Short mmCIF file of C-alpha atoms in Angstrom, two decimals:
data_model
loop_
_atom_site.label_atom_id
_atom_site.label_comp_id
_atom_site.label_asym_id
_atom_site.label_seq_id
_atom_site.Cartn_x
_atom_site.Cartn_y
_atom_site.Cartn_z
CA MET A 1 -32.03 -70.22 141.56
CA ASN A 2 -30.63 -67.16 143.44
CA MET A 3 -32.25 -64.18 144.55
CA LYS A 4 -29.21 -62.88 145.14
CA ARG A 5 -28.08 -61.84 142.49
CA PRO A 6 -30.73 -61.45 139.92
CA GLY A 7 -28.48 -59.93 137.21
CA LEU A 8 -28.51 -61.48 133.51
CA LEU A 9 -30.60 -64.51 134.94
CA VAL A 10 -33.25 -62.58 136.12
CA GLY A 11 -33.38 -60.71 133.27
CA ILE A 12 -33.69 -63.80 131.15
CA ILE A 13 -36.28 -64.81 133.68
CA VAL A 14 -38.58 -61.20 133.33
CA ALA A 15 -38.26 -61.53 129.18
CA ILE A 16 -39.92 -64.69 129.17
CA ALA A 17 -42.52 -63.76 130.91
CA ALA A 18 -43.53 -60.74 129.67
CA LEU A 19 -42.47 -62.87 125.67
CA LEU A 20 -45.20 -66.30 127.49
CA ALA A 21 -47.51 -63.58 128.57
CA ILE A 22 -46.80 -65.86 132.84
CA PRO A 23 -46.62 -62.80 135.36
CA ALA A 24 -43.70 -63.74 136.35
CA SER A 25 -43.50 -62.96 140.49
CA ALA A 26 -42.99 -59.85 141.97
CA GLU A 27 -39.66 -60.66 143.63
CA GLU A 28 -38.19 -61.16 140.49
CA LEU A 29 -39.62 -57.71 139.16
CA CYS A 30 -39.03 -56.27 142.58
CA ILE A 31 -35.85 -56.95 142.08
CA ALA A 32 -35.55 -56.36 138.63
CA CYS A 33 -36.51 -53.30 138.37
CA HIS A 34 -35.54 -51.44 141.42
CA TYR A 35 -31.78 -52.51 140.22
CA LYS A 36 -32.46 -49.77 137.78
CA GLN A 37 -34.34 -47.55 139.38
CA THR A 38 -32.61 -47.56 142.87
CA PRO A 39 -29.83 -50.35 142.24
CA ASN A 40 -27.77 -49.62 146.41
CA ILE A 41 -31.56 -51.31 147.92
CA VAL A 42 -31.34 -53.96 146.39
CA LYS A 43 -27.18 -53.90 146.81
CA ASP A 44 -27.92 -53.33 150.62
CA TRP A 45 -30.92 -56.18 150.68
CA GLU A 46 -27.42 -58.36 149.26
CA LYS A 47 -26.02 -57.62 151.90
CA SER A 48 -28.16 -58.23 154.32
CA LYS A 49 -30.18 -61.45 155.99
CA HIS A 50 -32.73 -60.83 154.73
CA GLY A 51 -30.87 -61.38 151.51
CA ASP A 52 -30.23 -64.77 152.95
CA TYR A 53 -32.59 -66.38 153.87
CA GLY A 54 -34.33 -65.42 151.72
CA VAL A 55 -37.05 -62.08 153.13
CA THR A 56 -37.65 -60.85 150.21
CA CYS A 57 -39.51 -57.39 148.94
CA TYR A 58 -43.26 -58.42 149.18
CA VAL A 59 -42.93 -60.21 152.25
CA CYS A 60 -43.09 -56.49 153.59
CA HIS A 61 -44.12 -54.67 151.96
CA LYS A 62 -47.41 -56.62 151.19
CA ALA A 63 -50.33 -54.45 151.89
CA GLY A 64 -52.73 -56.37 154.03
CA ASP A 65 -56.08 -55.79 154.23
CA ASP A 66 -56.77 -53.52 157.35
CA GLU A 67 -53.22 -52.09 156.16
CA TYR A 68 -52.70 -48.51 154.43
CA GLY A 69 -51.68 -49.99 151.03
CA GLU A 70 -50.77 -47.96 146.55
CA ASP A 71 -50.93 -50.45 143.84
CA HIS A 72 -47.82 -50.72 142.18
CA HIS A 73 -47.05 -51.56 139.25
CA GLY A 74 -50.14 -54.76 139.62
CA TYR A 75 -49.03 -55.45 143.60
CA ARG A 76 -50.89 -53.54 146.62
CA ILE A 77 -47.81 -52.19 149.18
CA THR A 78 -47.06 -50.22 151.35
CA PRO A 79 -43.98 -48.56 152.52
CA VAL A 80 -44.81 -48.55 155.95
CA VAL A 81 -43.00 -51.65 156.95
CA SER A 82 -44.11 -51.25 161.19
CA PRO A 83 -42.83 -54.08 163.66
CA LYS A 84 -46.32 -55.64 162.98
CA LYS A 85 -44.45 -57.06 159.71
CA CYS A 86 -40.93 -57.83 161.61
CA ALA A 87 -43.54 -59.28 164.26
CA GLN A 88 -44.12 -62.15 162.04
CA CYS A 89 -40.25 -63.22 162.47
CA HIS A 90 -39.17 -60.45 165.23
CA GLU A 91 -42.17 -61.60 167.52
CA TYR A 92 -39.85 -61.36 171.28
CA GLU A 93 -38.77 -58.34 169.70
CA TYR A 94 -42.20 -56.83 168.67
CA GLU A 95 -43.16 -58.00 172.04
CA THR A 96 -40.26 -56.37 174.35
CA PHE A 97 -40.61 -53.13 172.14
CA SER A 98 -44.05 -52.73 172.22
CA LYS A 99 -43.50 -52.40 175.74
CA SER A 100 -40.93 -49.69 175.62
CA LYS A 101 -40.06 -45.47 176.68
CA HIS A 102 -39.55 -45.94 172.57
CA ALA A 103 -42.37 -46.85 171.18
CA PHE A 104 -43.72 -44.28 173.22
CA ALA A 105 -41.44 -42.19 172.15
CA ALA A 106 -44.18 -40.14 170.07
CA ILE A 107 -46.44 -40.43 172.20
CA ASN A 108 -44.69 -38.89 175.67
CA GLY A 109 -43.10 -35.69 172.91
CA PRO A 110 -44.25 -34.36 170.37
CA LEU A 111 -47.71 -35.33 170.21
CA MET A 112 -49.20 -35.56 173.88
CA PRO A 113 -51.00 -33.06 173.67
CA TRP A 114 -52.94 -34.15 170.98
CA TYR A 115 -52.99 -37.52 172.52
CA LYS A 116 -54.23 -36.40 175.98
CA ALA A 117 -56.91 -34.44 174.20
CA MET A 118 -59.00 -37.27 171.79
CA THR A 119 -58.49 -39.68 175.20
CA SER A 120 -60.53 -36.95 176.41
CA GLN A 121 -62.83 -37.43 174.35
CA GLY A 122 -63.43 -40.98 174.69
CA LEU A 123 -61.61 -41.24 170.81
CA ASN A 124 -58.36 -43.75 170.85
CA PRO A 125 -56.61 -41.70 169.40
CA LEU A 126 -54.25 -45.52 167.86
CA ASP A 127 -57.63 -45.68 165.19
CA PRO A 128 -56.46 -44.47 162.06
CA ASN A 129 -60.37 -42.40 161.86
CA THR A 130 -58.97 -40.75 164.75
CA ALA A 131 -56.63 -38.55 163.16
CA ARG A 132 -58.27 -38.37 160.68
CA GLN A 133 -61.11 -36.62 162.11
CA ASN A 134 -58.30 -34.56 164.28
CA PRO A 135 -55.24 -34.08 162.40
CA PRO A 136 -52.08 -34.55 165.52
CA ARG A 137 -50.54 -31.95 162.97
CA ASP A 138 -52.96 -28.70 163.12
CA TYR A 139 -53.10 -29.03 166.08
CA ILE A 140 -50.55 -29.57 168.22
CA ARG A 141 -48.18 -26.53 166.26
CA ASP A 142 -49.58 -23.82 167.60
CA LYS A 143 -49.73 -25.21 171.19
CA VAL A 144 -48.36 -23.20 173.59
CA THR A 145 -46.23 -25.67 175.99
CA PRO A 146 -42.51 -26.09 177.56
CA LEU A 147 -42.75 -28.95 174.57
CA TYR A 148 -41.90 -26.89 171.97
CA PRO A 149 -40.42 -24.45 173.97
CA ALA A 150 -39.65 -21.65 171.46
CA SER A 151 -43.64 -21.72 171.21
CA GLY A 152 -43.67 -18.95 174.45
CA ILE A 153 -41.61 -16.87 172.93
CA PHE A 154 -43.62 -17.49 169.17
CA ALA A 155 -46.54 -16.54 171.69
CA LYS A 156 -45.61 -12.94 172.89
CA THR A 157 -43.89 -11.87 169.36
CA GLY A 158 -47.06 -12.51 168.04
CA LEU A 159 -45.88 -14.90 165.47
CA LEU A 160 -47.03 -17.89 166.94
CA ASP A 161 -49.60 -18.68 164.03
CA GLU A 162 -47.54 -17.07 161.06
CA ILE A 163 -44.45 -19.34 161.92
CA ASN A 164 -45.10 -23.29 160.17
CA HIS A 165 -43.60 -25.28 163.13
CA GLU A 166 -41.78 -27.49 160.69
CA ASN A 167 -39.41 -27.70 163.71
CA GLN A 168 -41.70 -29.59 165.04
CA VAL A 169 -41.52 -32.66 161.86
CA LEU A 170 -38.25 -32.05 161.06
CA GLY A 171 -36.54 -31.82 164.63
CA CYS A 172 -38.88 -33.09 167.36
CA MET A 173 -40.09 -35.79 164.68
CA GLU A 174 -37.66 -36.76 163.01
CA CYS A 175 -36.11 -39.21 166.39
CA HIS A 176 -39.30 -39.15 167.97
CA GLY A 177 -42.56 -40.53 165.12
CA SER A 178 -45.11 -39.04 163.45
CA TYR A 179 -48.75 -39.80 162.70
CA VAL A 180 -48.34 -41.55 160.04
CA TYR A 181 -51.92 -42.21 157.51
CA TYR A 182 -53.77 -41.49 154.56
CA ASP A 183 -56.23 -38.76 154.86
CA GLY A 184 -57.75 -39.51 151.79
CA GLU A 185 -55.63 -37.44 149.48
CA LYS A 186 -52.32 -37.97 151.32
CA LEU A 187 -49.39 -40.46 153.44
CA GLN A 188 -49.93 -37.89 156.22
CA GLY A 189 -46.76 -38.33 158.51
CA TRP A 190 -44.97 -39.80 155.95
CA PRO A 191 -41.99 -40.45 155.06
CA ASN A 192 -40.19 -40.51 158.64
CA ILE A 193 -38.62 -43.82 161.06
CA GLY A 194 -38.69 -41.58 164.55
CA ILE A 195 -39.63 -44.94 167.02
CA GLY A 196 -41.67 -44.23 168.43
CA ARG A 197 -44.18 -43.51 164.89
CA ILE A 198 -47.94 -44.03 165.00
CA ASN A 199 -48.47 -47.14 161.69
CA PRO A 200 -51.30 -47.08 160.05
CA ASP A 201 -52.01 -51.23 161.25
CA GLY A 202 -51.75 -48.43 164.96
CA SER A 203 -48.90 -50.54 166.05
CA LEU A 204 -46.35 -48.14 167.11
CA GLY A 205 -42.34 -47.49 166.16
CA SER A 206 -40.20 -48.60 163.01
CA CYS A 207 -36.88 -51.10 163.40
CA ALA A 208 -35.95 -49.25 160.98
CA SER A 209 -34.92 -46.31 163.48
CA CYS A 210 -32.03 -48.51 164.72
CA HIS A 211 -31.64 -51.65 162.06
CA THR A 212 -32.06 -49.57 159.28
CA GLN A 213 -33.33 -50.60 155.58
CA HIS A 214 -31.88 -52.38 153.96
CA GLN A 215 -29.80 -53.78 155.29
CA PHE A 216 -31.33 -53.52 159.08
CA SER A 217 -27.77 -54.43 161.06
CA ILE A 218 -27.84 -56.33 164.68
CA LYS A 219 -24.05 -54.37 163.76
CA GLU A 220 -25.49 -50.97 163.19
CA ALA A 221 -27.33 -51.37 166.56
CA ARG A 222 -25.66 -52.03 168.32
CA MET A 223 -22.90 -49.91 167.63
CA PRO A 224 -23.10 -46.08 169.94
CA GLU A 225 -22.48 -43.45 166.66
CA THR A 226 -26.68 -45.17 165.83
CA CYS A 227 -28.19 -43.97 169.13
CA GLY A 228 -26.38 -41.05 169.38
CA LYS A 229 -27.99 -39.75 165.94
CA CYS A 230 -30.98 -39.29 168.90
CA HIS A 231 -28.89 -39.15 172.33
CA LEU A 232 -27.33 -36.76 172.17
CA GLY A 233 -27.56 -32.16 172.28
CA TYR A 234 -27.54 -30.51 175.26
CA ASP A 235 -30.75 -31.51 176.20
CA HIS A 236 -29.81 -35.46 176.36
CA PRO A 237 -25.84 -35.79 174.97
CA GLN A 238 -25.55 -39.88 175.85
CA ILE A 239 -22.78 -39.55 173.27
CA GLU A 240 -21.08 -37.08 173.95
CA ILE A 241 -20.74 -38.13 177.87
CA TYR A 242 -20.81 -41.33 176.54
CA GLU A 243 -17.54 -40.60 174.05
CA SER A 244 -15.60 -38.15 177.00
CA SER A 245 -15.91 -41.91 179.82
CA HIS A 246 -13.79 -45.16 179.61
CA HIS A 247 -15.68 -46.75 178.39
CA GLY A 248 -16.30 -44.51 174.91
CA ALA A 249 -12.96 -44.73 174.77
CA ARG A 250 -11.88 -48.47 175.96
CA TYR A 251 -14.56 -48.62 172.14
CA MET A 252 -12.62 -46.19 170.69
CA ALA A 253 -9.28 -47.84 170.60
CA ASP A 254 -10.91 -51.90 170.34
CA GLU A 255 -13.86 -52.26 168.58
CA GLU A 256 -12.36 -52.97 164.78
CA ASN A 257 -12.28 -56.51 166.12
CA TRP A 258 -15.01 -56.57 168.10
CA ASN A 259 -17.37 -59.59 166.74
CA TRP A 260 -20.34 -58.06 165.64
CA GLU A 261 -22.78 -60.68 164.63
CA ALA A 262 -22.31 -63.38 167.49
CA LYS A 263 -25.38 -63.93 169.56
CA PRO A 264 -24.95 -64.10 172.90
CA TRP A 265 -22.37 -61.39 172.88
CA LYS A 266 -19.32 -62.47 174.96
CA VAL A 267 -17.79 -60.31 177.03
CA GLY A 268 -14.48 -60.16 176.61
CA VAL A 269 -14.22 -62.21 172.99
CA ASP A 270 -16.54 -60.67 171.23
CA PHE A 271 -16.43 -57.46 172.72
CA SER A 272 -14.94 -55.66 175.84
CA SER A 273 -16.45 -52.58 176.44
CA PRO A 274 -19.85 -51.84 176.84
CA THR A 275 -21.50 -50.14 174.37
CA CYS A 276 -25.20 -48.90 174.55
CA SER A 277 -27.07 -51.72 173.40
CA VAL A 278 -24.62 -53.37 176.24
CA CYS A 279 -26.25 -52.32 179.53
CA HIS A 280 -30.11 -51.30 177.85
CA MET A 281 -30.88 -54.07 175.81
CA GLY A 282 -29.04 -56.94 178.01
CA GLY A 283 -28.46 -59.69 175.12
CA ILE A 284 -25.05 -60.11 176.84
CA ALA A 285 -22.75 -63.72 177.85
CA ASP A 286 -20.24 -65.06 179.78
CA SER A 287 -16.81 -66.28 178.32
CA SER A 288 -18.19 -69.13 177.85
CA GLY A 289 -21.19 -68.70 176.42
CA LYS A 290 -23.16 -68.32 179.82
CA VAL A 291 -26.53 -66.10 179.22
CA ILE A 292 -25.74 -62.99 182.26
CA VAL A 293 -28.69 -60.96 180.71
CA GLN A 294 -31.85 -62.04 178.99
CA SER A 295 -31.67 -59.88 175.34
CA THR A 296 -34.43 -57.89 175.30
CA HIS A 297 -36.33 -54.06 173.16
CA ASP A 298 -37.13 -52.87 176.18
CA VAL A 299 -34.43 -50.33 177.06
CA GLY A 300 -35.49 -49.58 180.60
CA ALA A 301 -35.80 -52.51 182.05
CA MET A 302 -33.29 -52.54 183.12
CA LEU A 303 -33.15 -48.37 184.49
CA LYS A 304 -34.31 -48.40 188.82
CA TRP A 305 -34.92 -43.94 187.64
CA GLU A 306 -37.12 -41.26 185.19
CA ILE A 307 -34.27 -39.27 184.96
CA GLN A 308 -35.75 -37.29 182.21
CA GLY A 309 -38.14 -34.78 183.82
CA PRO A 310 -37.79 -31.71 185.82
CA PHE A 311 -37.76 -34.55 189.21
CA ASN A 312 -36.61 -38.67 188.69
CA THR A 313 -38.89 -40.50 189.51
CA TYR A 314 -39.00 -44.59 189.47
CA GLN A 315 -39.65 -46.52 185.88
CA SER A 316 -43.08 -47.66 185.31
CA SER A 317 -44.67 -50.92 183.88
CA ASN A 318 -46.33 -48.39 180.98
CA PRO A 319 -44.35 -46.87 179.81
CA ASN A 320 -47.00 -44.52 178.32
CA LYS A 321 -46.44 -40.04 179.98
CA ALA A 322 -50.17 -39.30 178.74
CA VAL A 323 -52.47 -41.83 180.61
CA GLY A 324 -51.88 -44.04 183.53
CA TYR A 325 -47.54 -43.56 184.43
CA THR A 326 -47.64 -44.50 187.86
CA PRO A 327 -44.22 -45.13 188.98
CA ASP A 328 -42.98 -48.98 190.28
CA GLU A 329 -40.23 -49.52 192.91
CA LYS A 330 -40.32 -53.14 193.21
CA LEU A 331 -40.28 -52.63 189.44
CA ALA A 332 -37.88 -50.25 189.41
CA ASN A 333 -35.51 -52.38 192.12
CA GLU A 334 -35.31 -55.38 189.48
CA ASN A 335 -34.10 -53.11 187.05
CA ARG A 336 -31.53 -52.19 188.80
CA GLU A 337 -30.68 -56.26 190.06
CA ARG A 338 -29.77 -56.83 186.32
CA MET A 339 -27.74 -53.61 185.26
CA LYS A 340 -25.60 -55.01 188.60
CA LYS A 341 -25.41 -58.20 186.31
CA ILE A 342 -24.25 -55.81 183.50
CA CYS A 343 -21.98 -54.24 185.44
CA GLN A 344 -20.38 -57.30 187.31
CA ALA A 345 -19.31 -58.40 184.05
CA CYS A 346 -16.39 -55.88 184.64
CA HIS A 347 -16.43 -55.23 187.47
CA SER A 348 -15.93 -56.10 191.34
CA PRO A 349 -19.79 -55.82 193.10
CA ASN A 350 -18.28 -53.44 195.43
CA TRP A 351 -16.96 -51.37 192.54
CA VAL A 352 -21.05 -51.39 191.24
CA ASP A 353 -22.52 -50.93 194.71
CA GLY A 354 -19.87 -48.00 195.26
CA TYR A 355 -20.86 -45.77 191.23
CA PHE A 356 -23.86 -46.19 192.51
CA GLU A 357 -24.58 -44.82 196.13
CA SER A 358 -22.61 -42.36 194.94
CA TYR A 359 -24.83 -42.06 192.30
CA GLU A 360 -28.02 -42.66 194.12
CA LYS A 361 -25.92 -39.15 195.56
CA VAL A 362 -26.15 -37.00 192.93
CA LEU A 363 -29.83 -37.48 191.92
CA ALA A 364 -30.54 -37.01 195.37
CA ASP A 365 -28.56 -33.45 194.85
CA TYR A 366 -30.76 -32.55 192.12
CA ASP A 367 -33.67 -33.37 193.59
CA LYS A 368 -33.60 -31.02 196.55
CA THR A 369 -31.87 -28.23 193.41
CA ALA A 370 -35.13 -28.75 191.06
CA LYS A 371 -37.45 -28.14 193.88
CA TYR A 372 -35.74 -24.68 195.15
CA ALA A 373 -35.77 -23.65 191.68
CA LYS A 374 -39.41 -24.67 191.31
CA ASP A 375 -40.16 -23.75 194.83
CA LEU A 376 -38.80 -19.75 192.91
CA LEU A 377 -41.16 -20.39 189.98
CA GLN A 378 -44.12 -20.12 192.29
CA ARG A 379 -43.16 -17.14 195.10
CA ILE A 380 -42.27 -15.74 191.64
CA TYR A 381 -46.03 -16.36 190.25
CA ASP A 382 -47.19 -15.81 194.25
CA GLU A 383 -45.93 -12.65 194.29
CA GLY A 384 -48.07 -11.55 190.60
CA LEU A 385 -43.33 -11.13 189.49
CA ALA A 386 -44.07 -13.04 186.23
CA ASP A 387 -47.38 -14.28 184.09
CA PRO A 388 -48.47 -18.43 184.26
CA SER A 389 -50.88 -18.22 181.51
CA ASN A 390 -48.30 -18.38 179.12
CA PRO A 391 -45.67 -20.92 180.00
CA ILE A 392 -41.84 -20.51 178.99
CA ASP A 393 -42.22 -16.44 177.07
CA GLU A 394 -40.54 -14.65 180.55
CA PHE A 395 -36.95 -15.60 182.34
CA PRO A 396 -38.05 -16.45 185.47
CA GLU A 397 -39.40 -19.65 183.49
CA MET A 398 -37.06 -20.42 181.28
CA MET A 399 -34.17 -20.60 184.08
CA TRP A 400 -36.74 -23.18 185.39
CA TYR A 401 -36.80 -24.99 181.44
CA TYR A 402 -32.40 -25.99 181.09
CA ILE A 403 -32.60 -26.36 184.29
CA TRP A 404 -34.55 -29.25 183.96
CA HIS A 405 -34.66 -29.79 180.51
CA HIS A 406 -30.57 -29.08 179.90
CA GLU A 407 -28.25 -28.06 182.58
CA GLY A 408 -30.04 -31.33 185.20
CA ARG A 409 -30.47 -33.26 183.12
CA ARG A 410 -26.68 -33.97 182.06
CA TRP A 411 -25.38 -33.41 185.66
CA ARG A 412 -27.07 -36.41 185.88
CA MET A 413 -26.91 -38.48 182.52
CA GLY A 414 -23.32 -38.06 182.84
CA ALA A 415 -23.55 -39.71 186.37
CA SER A 416 -25.38 -42.16 185.17
CA MET A 417 -22.70 -43.12 182.24
CA MET A 418 -19.26 -42.46 183.87
CA GLY A 419 -18.97 -38.89 182.70
CA PRO A 420 -17.94 -36.70 185.41
CA ASP A 421 -17.14 -33.12 183.01
CA TYR A 422 -21.12 -33.70 182.75
CA THR A 423 -21.92 -34.70 186.12
CA HIS A 424 -19.27 -31.86 188.05
CA TRP A 425 -18.74 -28.74 184.34
CA MET A 426 -21.53 -29.31 182.35
CA GLY A 427 -24.44 -30.10 184.43
CA ALA A 428 -23.89 -29.19 188.08
CA VAL A 429 -22.12 -26.47 188.10
CA ASP A 430 -23.54 -24.88 185.06
CA THR A 431 -27.02 -25.94 186.91
CA VAL A 432 -26.52 -24.18 190.16
CA MET A 433 -24.26 -20.68 189.18
CA ASP A 434 -25.22 -19.70 185.64
CA LYS A 435 -29.12 -21.01 185.24
CA LEU A 436 -30.35 -20.87 188.85
CA GLY A 437 -28.15 -18.36 189.54
CA ARG A 438 -29.48 -15.91 187.15
CA MET A 439 -32.74 -17.15 188.49
CA ILE A 440 -32.35 -15.86 192.13
CA ASP A 441 -30.36 -12.30 190.94
CA TRP A 442 -33.73 -11.89 188.05
CA TYR A 443 -35.88 -12.58 191.50
CA GLU A 444 -34.43 -10.25 193.95
CA THR A 445 -33.37 -7.13 191.32
CA GLN A 446 -37.95 -7.46 190.38
CA LYS A 447 -37.67 -6.85 194.34
CA ARG A 448 -35.57 -4.26 194.38
CA ILE A 449 -37.41 -2.15 191.52
CA ARG A 450 -40.52 -2.81 193.67
CA GLY A 451 -38.04 -0.57 197.07
CA GLU A 452 -38.70 -4.23 199.21
CA VAL A 453 -36.26 -7.07 200.92
CA PRO A 454 -35.90 -9.90 198.69
CA ALA A 455 -36.69 -12.53 200.57
CA LEU A 456 -34.73 -15.94 200.38
CA SER A 457 -34.49 -18.13 202.44
CA THR A 458 -32.26 -21.67 202.12
CA ALA A 459 -34.77 -22.59 205.21
CA PRO A 460 -36.33 -24.80 203.78
CA ASP A 461 -39.93 -23.78 206.58
CA SER A 462 -39.31 -20.27 207.02
CA SER A 463 -39.66 -19.23 202.82
CA THR A 464 -40.80 -16.03 203.68
CA ALA A 465 -37.43 -14.46 206.05
CA PRO A 466 -36.07 -12.18 205.08
CA LEU A 467 -32.45 -11.87 203.54
CA THR A 468 -29.81 -11.06 206.44
CA PRO A 469 -27.53 -8.23 204.95
CA PRO A 470 -23.47 -8.76 206.50
CA ALA A 471 -23.03 -7.26 210.25
CA ASN A 472 -21.37 -3.92 209.54
CA ASN A 473 -20.72 -4.90 206.35
CA ALA A 474 -17.83 -7.44 207.59
CA VAL A 475 -17.43 -10.90 205.23
CA VAL A 476 -20.36 -13.36 206.75
CA ALA A 477 -17.40 -16.27 205.88
CA GLN A 478 -14.28 -16.57 207.22
CA GLY A 479 -12.12 -16.74 204.92
CA VAL A 480 -12.18 -17.30 200.52
CA ALA A 481 -10.82 -20.49 199.62
CA ASP A 482 -7.69 -19.74 197.33
CA ALA A 483 -8.46 -21.34 193.39
CA THR A 484 -5.13 -21.89 192.57
CA THR A 485 -3.60 -23.12 196.04
CA SER A 486 -7.14 -24.00 197.34
CA GLN A 487 -5.63 -22.31 200.69
CA THR A 488 -8.19 -20.63 203.06
CA ILE A 489 -6.66 -16.57 202.67
CA SER A 490 -8.37 -13.98 205.07
CA LEU A 491 -9.18 -10.39 203.48
CA PRO A 492 -8.96 -7.28 206.07
CA LYS A 493 -10.84 -5.85 207.88
CA ASN A 494 -11.67 -2.79 206.01
CA VAL A 495 -12.80 -4.38 202.45
CA ARG A 496 -16.39 -3.59 202.73
CA PHE A 497 -19.57 -5.69 201.44
CA VAL A 498 -20.02 -5.49 198.32
CA GLU A 499 -23.58 -7.66 196.75
CA LEU A 500 -22.05 -8.64 192.95
CA THR A 501 -25.31 -9.91 190.70
CA ALA A 502 -24.99 -11.11 187.31
CA GLY A 503 -26.38 -8.20 186.04
CA SER A 504 -23.28 -6.01 187.77
CA PHE A 505 -20.90 -7.80 186.04
CA ALA A 506 -22.56 -6.98 182.49
CA VAL A 507 -22.61 -3.21 183.98
CA LEU A 508 -19.86 -3.16 184.98
CA ALA A 509 -17.70 -4.64 181.83
CA ALA A 510 -19.68 -2.80 179.81
CA LEU A 511 -18.43 -0.03 182.21
CA ALA A 512 -14.73 -1.40 181.05
CA LEU A 513 -14.87 -1.46 177.33
CA ALA A 514 -16.13 2.15 177.67
CA GLY A 515 -13.65 3.02 179.26
CA ARG A 516 -10.74 1.40 176.93
CA LEU A 517 -12.56 2.78 173.82
CA ARG A 518 -12.50 6.42 174.93
CA GLY A 519 -9.56 5.41 176.04
CA SER A 520 -8.03 4.50 172.25
CA ALA A 521 -9.61 6.99 170.48
#
């Protein structure tokens, strides 16, 4: 029987089986019922490789003895199809994914405080019994931490215990993943297809996060828009950076001509520009079919640097940042060589080496800037200008958060993915002029309110040296670069030096507006 075309034939078989009291197969019953109840699911499955090869509903949804299951018309099934299920056929993909940062996205993200607390008590966080006895959502709901940046202000306003914090569920966990477990009454953490979901069988991840059910398409997983569901926005705008790059422009111009299903994926034959999966998962070959870099589901396997944190670090063989994450320079350099092979499928070695040399300098510039900002925050604490007990409720703390988590990431990610505007204007410039500039202005203002002279210095070994005001009110710089002509101009000698901070500009703007309103009255 053709399992992909249930229609009348399936109906006849099920009817005959019922009349003769002969149990029809689970597959026949699933398809016959769901063809009426959820026809789109069946139609998706009919289009899939699973449908082609007869991988039917019960193969994936049958509940094992060691996992959560529900009685469903006489069959014990699970709605949570974990990567362990997929590993029955896709063992290599499961093994490489399990070593990836994707698999640990929930542990490294929203569940990190809970995970650390459980391990500190000697408990196994991946045991569902641990979750039942210590519900993760209850634990993290009211934690004040930069992981949930709004928590600082909620605590300051007294709203922390009144808010549902459901943005953790429909925000963070939608991408990072939830903890799914049965608490005796209902399935907690469900529904969820976050990439780092913790499953009732103890496994990590959700294959459907990239290969959505029920087509489970390799094309979908290879398309950058799929990655862009989560890798977007202020704090990690990878899809926006990609779309603004030469790679993205070529993809949008030519993708309709690509052979999305080919394995391995041949450069210049099946596709003409790298997508996210090309650079992060390999599986590509030259035009003759010779594999350049083997396919992997460890999306960090081509990366030298971890650039999401406050400071750049080498990649680690342990993706669990909650416990035992140790930067590994040797592994990082091996990853870089794999990435270079991918780049050299289209670019010359000199081009590739030159780009990475410049990229390393961008990372160094960011680290120096971030260190200055972090040291400034520590000075603010040391001088009693802010209270570190709530790490994200005061102005300099929020500026530091934005420096590393928003603008600083855009600076680094823009450089890593050939996005010039994100590297410069939305990255470096916003980091330095906006966030660090405001942080410095706030510090200097607080010092002046105290009647003290601000004590900032660019010299790393003389952090307490006071700022020296310009001698005789002269302009320290020899000239000011004119932004239009790029020529150096000199200021008249009778121009007196006036320091205009961000706060000063705000006051001047308010005065100007008030004057305009009076004039129009």
